[in-house]
Coordinates of C-alpha atoms and ligand atoms in Angstrom, one line a residue:
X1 CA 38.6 127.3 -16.6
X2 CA 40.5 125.9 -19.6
X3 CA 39.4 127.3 -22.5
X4 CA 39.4 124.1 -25.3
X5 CA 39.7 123.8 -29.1
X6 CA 38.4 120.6 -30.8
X7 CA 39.7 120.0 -34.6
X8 CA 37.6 117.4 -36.0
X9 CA 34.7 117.1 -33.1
X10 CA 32.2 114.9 -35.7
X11 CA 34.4 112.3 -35.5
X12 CA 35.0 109.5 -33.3
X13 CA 37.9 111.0 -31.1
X14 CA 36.1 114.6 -31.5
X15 CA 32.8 113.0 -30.1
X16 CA 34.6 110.9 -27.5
X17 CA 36.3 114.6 -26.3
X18 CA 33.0 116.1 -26.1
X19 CA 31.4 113.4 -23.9
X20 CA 34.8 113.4 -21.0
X21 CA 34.1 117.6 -21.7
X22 CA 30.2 117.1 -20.4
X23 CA 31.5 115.5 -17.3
X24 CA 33.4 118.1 -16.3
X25 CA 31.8 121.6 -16.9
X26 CA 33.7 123.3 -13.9
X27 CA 36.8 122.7 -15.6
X28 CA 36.9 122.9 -19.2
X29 CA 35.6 125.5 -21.8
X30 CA 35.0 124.6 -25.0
X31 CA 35.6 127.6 -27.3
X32 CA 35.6 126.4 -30.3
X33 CA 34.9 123.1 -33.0
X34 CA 35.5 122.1 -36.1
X35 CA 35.3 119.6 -39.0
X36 CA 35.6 119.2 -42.4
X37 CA 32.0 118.9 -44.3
X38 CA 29.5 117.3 -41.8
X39 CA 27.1 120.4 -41.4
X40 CA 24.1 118.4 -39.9
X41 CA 26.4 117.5 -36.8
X42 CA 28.5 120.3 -36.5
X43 CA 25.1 122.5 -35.9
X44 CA 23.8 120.0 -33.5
X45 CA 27.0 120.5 -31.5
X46 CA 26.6 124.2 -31.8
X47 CA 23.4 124.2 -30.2
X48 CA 24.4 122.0 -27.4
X49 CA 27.5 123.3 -26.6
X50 CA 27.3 127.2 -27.5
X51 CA 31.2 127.9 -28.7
X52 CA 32.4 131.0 -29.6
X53 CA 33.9 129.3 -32.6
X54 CA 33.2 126.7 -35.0
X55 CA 34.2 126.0 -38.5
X56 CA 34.3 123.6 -41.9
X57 CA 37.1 123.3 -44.1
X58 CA 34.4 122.9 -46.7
X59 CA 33.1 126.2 -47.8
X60 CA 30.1 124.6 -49.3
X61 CA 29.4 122.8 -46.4
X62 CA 29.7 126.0 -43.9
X63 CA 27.3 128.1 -45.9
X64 CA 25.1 124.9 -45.3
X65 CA 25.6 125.5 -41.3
X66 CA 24.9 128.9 -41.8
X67 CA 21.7 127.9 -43.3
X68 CA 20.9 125.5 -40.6
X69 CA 21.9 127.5 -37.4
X70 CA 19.2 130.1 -39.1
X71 CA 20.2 132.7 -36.5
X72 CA 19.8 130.3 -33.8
X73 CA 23.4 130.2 -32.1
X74 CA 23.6 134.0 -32.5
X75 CA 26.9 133.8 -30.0
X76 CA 29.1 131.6 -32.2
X77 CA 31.0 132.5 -35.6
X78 CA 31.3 130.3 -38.2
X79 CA 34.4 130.2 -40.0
X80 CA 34.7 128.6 -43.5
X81 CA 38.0 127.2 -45.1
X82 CA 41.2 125.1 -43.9
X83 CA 42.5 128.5 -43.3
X84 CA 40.1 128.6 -40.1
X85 CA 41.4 125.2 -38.6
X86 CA 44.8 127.3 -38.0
X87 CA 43.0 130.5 -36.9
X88 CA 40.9 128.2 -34.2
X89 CA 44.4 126.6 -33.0
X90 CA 46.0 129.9 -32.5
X91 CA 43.1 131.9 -30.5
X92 CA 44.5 133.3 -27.2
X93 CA 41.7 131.8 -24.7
X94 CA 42.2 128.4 -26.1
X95 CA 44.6 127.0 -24.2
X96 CA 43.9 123.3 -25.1
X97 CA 43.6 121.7 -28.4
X98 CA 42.2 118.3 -29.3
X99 CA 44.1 117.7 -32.8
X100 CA 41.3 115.0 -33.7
X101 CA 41.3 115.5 -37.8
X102 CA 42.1 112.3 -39.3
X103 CA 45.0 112.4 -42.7
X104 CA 47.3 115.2 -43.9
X105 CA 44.2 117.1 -43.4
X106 CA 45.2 118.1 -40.0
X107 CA 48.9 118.8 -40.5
X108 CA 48.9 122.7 -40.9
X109 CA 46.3 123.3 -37.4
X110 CA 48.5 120.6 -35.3
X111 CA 51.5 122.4 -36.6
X112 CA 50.0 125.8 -35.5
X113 CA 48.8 124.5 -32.3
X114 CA 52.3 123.4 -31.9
X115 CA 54.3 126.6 -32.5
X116 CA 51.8 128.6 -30.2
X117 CA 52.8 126.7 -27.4
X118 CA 49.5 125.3 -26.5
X119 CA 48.9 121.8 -24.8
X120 CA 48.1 119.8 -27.9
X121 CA 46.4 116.3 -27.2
X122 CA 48.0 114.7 -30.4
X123 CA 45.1 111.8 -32.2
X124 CA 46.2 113.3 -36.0
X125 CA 49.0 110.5 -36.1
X126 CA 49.7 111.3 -39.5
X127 CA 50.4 114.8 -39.1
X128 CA 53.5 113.0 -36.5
X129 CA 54.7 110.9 -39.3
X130 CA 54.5 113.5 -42.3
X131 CA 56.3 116.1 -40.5
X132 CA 57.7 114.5 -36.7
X133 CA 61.2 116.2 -36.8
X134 CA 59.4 119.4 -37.8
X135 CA 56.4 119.4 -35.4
X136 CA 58.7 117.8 -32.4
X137 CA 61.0 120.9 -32.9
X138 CA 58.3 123.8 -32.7
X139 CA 56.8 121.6 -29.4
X140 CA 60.8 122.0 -28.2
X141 CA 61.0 125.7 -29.3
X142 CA 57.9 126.6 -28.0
X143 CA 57.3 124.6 -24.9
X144 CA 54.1 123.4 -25.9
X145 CA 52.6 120.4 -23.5
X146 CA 52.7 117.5 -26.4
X147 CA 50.2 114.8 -24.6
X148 CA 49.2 111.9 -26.9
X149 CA 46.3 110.2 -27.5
X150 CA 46.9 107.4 -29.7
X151 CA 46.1 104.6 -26.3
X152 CA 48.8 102.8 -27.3
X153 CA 51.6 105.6 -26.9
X154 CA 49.3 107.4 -24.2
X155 CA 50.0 104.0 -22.3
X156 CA 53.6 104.6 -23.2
X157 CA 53.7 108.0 -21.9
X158 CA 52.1 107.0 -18.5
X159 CA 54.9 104.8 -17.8
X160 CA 57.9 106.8 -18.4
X161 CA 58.9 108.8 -15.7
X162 CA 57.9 112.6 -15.4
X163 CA 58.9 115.4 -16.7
X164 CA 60.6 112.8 -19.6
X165 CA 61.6 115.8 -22.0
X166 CA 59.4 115.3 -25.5
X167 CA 61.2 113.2 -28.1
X168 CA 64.1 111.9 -25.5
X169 CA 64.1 108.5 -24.1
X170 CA 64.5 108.5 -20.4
X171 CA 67.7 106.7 -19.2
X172 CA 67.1 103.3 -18.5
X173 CA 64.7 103.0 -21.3
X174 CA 65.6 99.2 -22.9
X175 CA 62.4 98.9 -25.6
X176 CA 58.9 100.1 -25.8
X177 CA 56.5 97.3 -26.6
X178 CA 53.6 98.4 -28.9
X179 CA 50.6 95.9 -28.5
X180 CA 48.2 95.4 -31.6
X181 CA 44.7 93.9 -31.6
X182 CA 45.3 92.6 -34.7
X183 CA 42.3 94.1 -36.5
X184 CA 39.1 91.8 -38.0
X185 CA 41.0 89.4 -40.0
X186 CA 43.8 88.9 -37.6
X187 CA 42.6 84.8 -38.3
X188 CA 41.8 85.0 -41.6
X189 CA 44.0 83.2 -44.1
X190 CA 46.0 85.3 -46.7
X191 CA 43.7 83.7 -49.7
X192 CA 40.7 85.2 -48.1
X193 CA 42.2 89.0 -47.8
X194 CA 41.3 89.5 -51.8
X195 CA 37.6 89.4 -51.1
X196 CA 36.6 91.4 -47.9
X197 CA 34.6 94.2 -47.9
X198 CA 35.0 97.8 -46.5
X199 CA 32.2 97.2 -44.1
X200 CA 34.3 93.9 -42.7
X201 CA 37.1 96.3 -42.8
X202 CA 35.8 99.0 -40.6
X203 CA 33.8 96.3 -38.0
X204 CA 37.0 96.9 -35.4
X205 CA 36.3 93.8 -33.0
X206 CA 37.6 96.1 -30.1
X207 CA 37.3 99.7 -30.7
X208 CA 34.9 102.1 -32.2
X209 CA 37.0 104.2 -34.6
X210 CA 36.5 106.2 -38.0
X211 CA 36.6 104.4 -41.4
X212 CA 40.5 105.3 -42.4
X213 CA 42.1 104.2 -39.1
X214 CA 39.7 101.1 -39.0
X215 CA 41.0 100.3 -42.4
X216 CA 44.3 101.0 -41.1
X217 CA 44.0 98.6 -38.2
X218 CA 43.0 95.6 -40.3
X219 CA 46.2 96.2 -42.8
X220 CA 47.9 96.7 -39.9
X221 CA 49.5 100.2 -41.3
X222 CA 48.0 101.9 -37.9
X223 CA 50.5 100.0 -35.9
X224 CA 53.6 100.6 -38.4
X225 CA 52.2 104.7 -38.3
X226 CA 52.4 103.9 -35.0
X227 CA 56.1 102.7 -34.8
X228 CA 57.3 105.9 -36.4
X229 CA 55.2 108.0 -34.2
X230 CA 56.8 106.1 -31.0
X231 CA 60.1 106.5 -32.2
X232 CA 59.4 110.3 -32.8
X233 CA 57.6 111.0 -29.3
X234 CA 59.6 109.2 -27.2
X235 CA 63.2 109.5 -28.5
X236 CA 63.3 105.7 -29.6
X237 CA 64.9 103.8 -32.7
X238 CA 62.7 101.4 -34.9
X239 CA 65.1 98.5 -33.6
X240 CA 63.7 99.5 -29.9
X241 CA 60.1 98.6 -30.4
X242 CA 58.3 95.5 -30.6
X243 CA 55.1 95.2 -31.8
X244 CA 52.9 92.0 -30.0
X245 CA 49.5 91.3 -30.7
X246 CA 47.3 91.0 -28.2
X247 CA 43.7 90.4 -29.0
X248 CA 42.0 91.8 -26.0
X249 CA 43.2 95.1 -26.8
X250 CA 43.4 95.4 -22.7
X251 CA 47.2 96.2 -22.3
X252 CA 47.5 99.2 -24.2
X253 CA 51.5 99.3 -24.5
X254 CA 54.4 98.3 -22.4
X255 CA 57.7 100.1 -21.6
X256 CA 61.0 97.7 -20.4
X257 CA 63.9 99.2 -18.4
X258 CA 67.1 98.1 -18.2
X259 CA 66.8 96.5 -14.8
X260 CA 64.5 93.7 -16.2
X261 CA 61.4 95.8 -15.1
X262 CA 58.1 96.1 -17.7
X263 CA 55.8 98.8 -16.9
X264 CA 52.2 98.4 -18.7
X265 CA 49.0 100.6 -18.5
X266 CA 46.1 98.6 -19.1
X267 CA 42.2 99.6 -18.8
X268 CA 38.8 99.2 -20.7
X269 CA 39.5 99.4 -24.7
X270 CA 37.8 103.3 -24.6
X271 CA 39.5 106.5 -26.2
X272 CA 38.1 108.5 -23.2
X273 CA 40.6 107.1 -21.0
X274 CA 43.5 108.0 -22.5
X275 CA 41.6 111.5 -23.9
X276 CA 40.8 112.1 -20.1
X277 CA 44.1 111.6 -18.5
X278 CA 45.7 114.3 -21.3
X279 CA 43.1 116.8 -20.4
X280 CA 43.6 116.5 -16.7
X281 CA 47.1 115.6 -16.5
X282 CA 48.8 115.7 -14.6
X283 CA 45.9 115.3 -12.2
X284 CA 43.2 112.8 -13.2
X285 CA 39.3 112.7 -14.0
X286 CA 36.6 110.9 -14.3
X287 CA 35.9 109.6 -18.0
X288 CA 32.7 107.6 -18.0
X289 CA 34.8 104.1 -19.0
X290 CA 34.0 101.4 -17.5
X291 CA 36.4 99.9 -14.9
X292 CA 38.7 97.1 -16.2
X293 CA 37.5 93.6 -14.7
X294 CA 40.8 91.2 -14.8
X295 CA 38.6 88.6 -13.1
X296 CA 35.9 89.1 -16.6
X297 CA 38.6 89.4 -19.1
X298 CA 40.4 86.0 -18.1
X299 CA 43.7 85.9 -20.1
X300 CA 45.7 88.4 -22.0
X301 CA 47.3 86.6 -24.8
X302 CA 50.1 87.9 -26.5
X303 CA 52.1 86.7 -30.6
X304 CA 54.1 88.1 -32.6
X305 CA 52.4 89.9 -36.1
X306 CA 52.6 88.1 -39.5
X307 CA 54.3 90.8 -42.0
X308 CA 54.1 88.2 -44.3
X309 CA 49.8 88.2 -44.9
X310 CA 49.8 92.3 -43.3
X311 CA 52.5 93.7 -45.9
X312 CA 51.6 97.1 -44.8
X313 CA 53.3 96.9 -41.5
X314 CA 56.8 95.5 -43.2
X315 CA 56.3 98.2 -45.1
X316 CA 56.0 101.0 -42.1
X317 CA 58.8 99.3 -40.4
X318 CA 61.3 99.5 -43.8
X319 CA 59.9 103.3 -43.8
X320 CA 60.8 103.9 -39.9
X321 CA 64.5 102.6 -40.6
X322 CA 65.2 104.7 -43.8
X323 CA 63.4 108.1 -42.4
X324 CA 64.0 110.9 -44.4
X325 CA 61.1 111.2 -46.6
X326 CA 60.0 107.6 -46.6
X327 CA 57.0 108.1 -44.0
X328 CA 55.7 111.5 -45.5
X329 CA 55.3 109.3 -48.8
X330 CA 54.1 105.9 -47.1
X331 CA 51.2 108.1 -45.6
X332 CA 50.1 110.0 -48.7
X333 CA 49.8 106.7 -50.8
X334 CA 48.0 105.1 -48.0
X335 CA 45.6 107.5 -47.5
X336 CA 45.2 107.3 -51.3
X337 CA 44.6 103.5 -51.3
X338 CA 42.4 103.3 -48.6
X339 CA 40.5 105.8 -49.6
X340 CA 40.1 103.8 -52.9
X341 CA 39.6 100.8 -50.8
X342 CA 36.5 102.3 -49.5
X343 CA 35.0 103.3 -52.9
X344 CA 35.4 99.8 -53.9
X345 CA 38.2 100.8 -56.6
X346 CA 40.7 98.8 -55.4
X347 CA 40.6 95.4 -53.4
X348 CA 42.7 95.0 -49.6
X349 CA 45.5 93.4 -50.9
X350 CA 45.8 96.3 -53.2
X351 CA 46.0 98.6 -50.7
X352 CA 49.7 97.3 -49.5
X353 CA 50.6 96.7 -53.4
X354 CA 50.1 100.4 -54.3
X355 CA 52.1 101.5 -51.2
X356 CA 55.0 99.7 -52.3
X357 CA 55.1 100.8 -55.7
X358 CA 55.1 104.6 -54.6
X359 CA 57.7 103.8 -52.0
X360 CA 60.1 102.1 -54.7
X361 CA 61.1 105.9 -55.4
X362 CA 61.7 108.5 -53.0
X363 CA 63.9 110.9 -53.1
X364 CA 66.3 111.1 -50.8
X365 CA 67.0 113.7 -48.0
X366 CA 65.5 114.8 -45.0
X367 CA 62.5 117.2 -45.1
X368 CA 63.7 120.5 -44.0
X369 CA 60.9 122.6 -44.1
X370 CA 57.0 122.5 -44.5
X371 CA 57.4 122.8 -48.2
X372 CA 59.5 119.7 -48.7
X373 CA 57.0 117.4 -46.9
X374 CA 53.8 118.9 -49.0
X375 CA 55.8 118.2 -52.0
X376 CA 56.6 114.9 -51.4
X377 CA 53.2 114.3 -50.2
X378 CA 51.6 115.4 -52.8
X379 CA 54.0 113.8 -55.6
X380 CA 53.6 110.6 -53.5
X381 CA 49.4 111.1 -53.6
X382 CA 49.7 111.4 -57.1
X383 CA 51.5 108.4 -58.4
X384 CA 49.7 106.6 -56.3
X385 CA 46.5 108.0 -58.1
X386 CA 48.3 106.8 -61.4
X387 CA 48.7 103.7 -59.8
X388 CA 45.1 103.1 -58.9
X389 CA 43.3 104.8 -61.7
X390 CA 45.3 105.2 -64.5
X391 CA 47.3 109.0 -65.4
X392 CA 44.6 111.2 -64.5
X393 CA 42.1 109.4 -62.0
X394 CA 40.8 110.6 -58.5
X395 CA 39.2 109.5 -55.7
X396 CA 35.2 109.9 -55.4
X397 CA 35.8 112.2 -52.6
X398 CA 38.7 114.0 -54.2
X399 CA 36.8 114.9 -57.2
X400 CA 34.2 115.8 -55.2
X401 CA 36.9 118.7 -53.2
X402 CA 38.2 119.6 -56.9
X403 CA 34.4 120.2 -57.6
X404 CA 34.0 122.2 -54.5
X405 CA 37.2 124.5 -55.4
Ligands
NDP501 P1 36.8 110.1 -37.9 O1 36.8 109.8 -39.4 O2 35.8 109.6 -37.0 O3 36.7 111.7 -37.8 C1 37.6 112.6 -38.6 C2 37.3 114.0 -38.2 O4 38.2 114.8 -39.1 C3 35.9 114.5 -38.5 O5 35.5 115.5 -37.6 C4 36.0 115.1 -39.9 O6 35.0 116.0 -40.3 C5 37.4 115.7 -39.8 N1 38.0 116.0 -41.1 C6 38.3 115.1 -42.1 N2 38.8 115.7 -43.1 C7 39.0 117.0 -42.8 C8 39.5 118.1 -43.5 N3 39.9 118.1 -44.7 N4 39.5 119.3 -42.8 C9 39.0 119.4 -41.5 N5 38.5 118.4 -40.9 C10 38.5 117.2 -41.5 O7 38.3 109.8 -37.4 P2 38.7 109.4 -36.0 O8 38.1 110.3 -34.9 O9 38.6 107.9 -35.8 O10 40.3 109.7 -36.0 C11 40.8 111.0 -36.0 C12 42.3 110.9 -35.8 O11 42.6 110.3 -34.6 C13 43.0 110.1 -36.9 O12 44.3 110.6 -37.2 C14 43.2 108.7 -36.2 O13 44.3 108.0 -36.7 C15 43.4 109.2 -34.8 N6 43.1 108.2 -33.8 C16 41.8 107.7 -33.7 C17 41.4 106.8 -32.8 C18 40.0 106.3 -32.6 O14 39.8 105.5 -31.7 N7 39.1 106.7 -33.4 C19 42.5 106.2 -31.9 C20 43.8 106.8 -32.0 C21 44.1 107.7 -33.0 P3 33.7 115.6 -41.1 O15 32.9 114.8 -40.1 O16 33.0 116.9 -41.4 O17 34.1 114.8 -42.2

């Protein structure tokens, strides 16, 4: 049996991880779950699944699951606090962990997860692009198993060869080509950008996903996070991956060897597949998707992305080529504006606008320990903040969390 952690089971990954778990109760274990505030769902998942473990960051929230459970679930603890996250990551009968919080949020328990030497299925991109050279160095040190889940570079991964060390490009390796559905207003002219809506935002034509990465997708910032975290997991430079757009979201990526050779994994547009294939590999499972038709799907169409109208992405890229600090700072002010995007503070061209005042000064020098990259990030957080609301404005939800404190 192996025993499983899931950081951030409310959410969309979390859930997806629980439904491939169901299938496969000879196998898998779950030990433990967590989130950040959602108390309702995090006690319905208790009583389903019976963990010896669960936990909220929020301490508000996890007297409130207290309250709920009522006794009821008498064989799991509850832990309270972000502290728990990293206790949860580093308990010795998890063997697995399902890194599944979304935002700097879920740095410090992927980190852990990392440096115990677990198998961490990696969803928390941003944890990658904060702190890759850190995180990529504890999964060397420690020998962790560093499996991702992003479908995209979980595609990637399934067509290097095996045993490809983590963070080194097999030889051979020409270009890894990232494909992008485009998000909702792939069509839509720049002139219309200024008026959509959250909801619009987060209506993914392809994929089911939580409100910041559905944001993301429609700026287009998912794929540019997801340019630095290629070039971090598989050894690559910026000037090695193309990005294509391909609508159908049916390709998932693409990796093209020297020989003239393109490898491509390609299946159903449904996070259990690639959530499935990194908690059996290397064997494989069943997942509940269902089965690619080719016949059904007709044509895979494939262009190149307009950085022009999606400013986010030219942004990402200029932040892959300088390194350094540059990602850990494009994150925190994206998190910042999208967050303020979804209060209805700031309008969607505003998001890429606040982003590239933040980035206009970094400071230079790569992050060489924890503490750098928290500094930056929260330096970066804040002027973005300044940006957005004037000197001492906050988010709805941050004010909330100061509130809380
Ligand atoms: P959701 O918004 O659906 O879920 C986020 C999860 O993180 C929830 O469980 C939430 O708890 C928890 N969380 C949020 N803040 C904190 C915090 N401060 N402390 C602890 N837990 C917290 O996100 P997704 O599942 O869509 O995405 C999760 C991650 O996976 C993201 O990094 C995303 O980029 C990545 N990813 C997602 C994909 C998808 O298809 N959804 C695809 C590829 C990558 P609560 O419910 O209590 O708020």
């Amino acid at each position: 049996m192996i025993g499983v952690a899931v950081l951030g089971s409310t959410g969309s990954v979390g859930e997806s991880t629980l439904d491939v778990l169901a299938r496969h109760p000879q196998r898998f274990r779950l030990i433990a779950i967590a989130a950040n505030s959602n108390a309702a769902k995090l006690a319905q998942q208790i009583r389903t699944w019976r963990p010896a473990y669960a936990a909220l960051a929020d301490e508000g929230a996890a007297a409130e699951l207290r309250a709920l459970l009522d006794g009821a679930a008498a064989g799991t603890r509850v832990l309270a606090g972000s502290g728990a996250l990293e206790e949860l990551a580093l308990l010795p009968e998890v063997h697995c962990v399902m890194a599944a919080i979304v935002g700097a949020a879920g740095l410090r328990s992927t980190l852990a997860a990392a440096r115990a030497g677990k198998r961490l299925l990696l969803a928390n991109k941003e944890s990658l692009v904060m702190a890759g050279s850190l995180l990529m160095a504890a999964v060397r040190a420690s020998g962790a198993t560093l499996l991702p889940i992003d479908s995209e570079h979980n595609a990637i991964f399934q067509c290097l060869p095996p045993r490809t060390a983590p963070g080194s490009a097999p030889a051979g390796l020409r270009r890894v080509l990232l494909t992008a559905s485009g998000g909702p207003f792939r069509d839509l002219p720049r002139e219309a950008l200024a008026a959509v809506t959250p909801e619009a935002a987060c209506a993914h034509p392809n994929w089911v996903m939580g409100r910041k990465i559905s944001v993301d997708s429609a700026t287009l910032m998912n794929k540019g996070l997801e340019l630095i975290e290629a070039c971090l997991l598989f050894g690559v430079a910026p000037s090695q991956v193309e990005i294509l757009v391909h609508p159908q979201s049916i390709v998932h990526s693409l990796v093209e060897y020297v020989d003239g050779s393109v490898l491509a994994q390609l299946g159903s547009p449904d996070m259990r597949t690639p959530i499935a294939h990194a908690l059996a590999w290397p064997e494989r499972i069943d997942s509940g998707v269902e089965f690619l038709d080719l016949l059904k799907a007709g044509h895979l169409d494939f262009r190149a992305p307009d950085v022009e109208r999606f400013r986010c992405l030219a942004l990402a890229q200029a932040a892959a080529r300088a390194g350094g600090l540059h990602p850990v700072v494009l994150n925190a002010a994206n998190e910042v504006a999208v967050q303020a995007f979804l209060e209805r503070r700031l309008n969607f061209p505003g998001i890429a606008a606040v982003i590239e005042a933040v980035m206009e000064r970094v400071s230079r020098g790569a992050p060489d320990a924890l503490a750098d990259v928290l500094a930056a990030d929260a330096e970066a957080r804040q002027r973005a903040r300044e940006r957005i609301f004037g000197t001492t404005g906050t988010t709805r939800s941050e004010s909330v969390r100061d509130a809380h404190a």
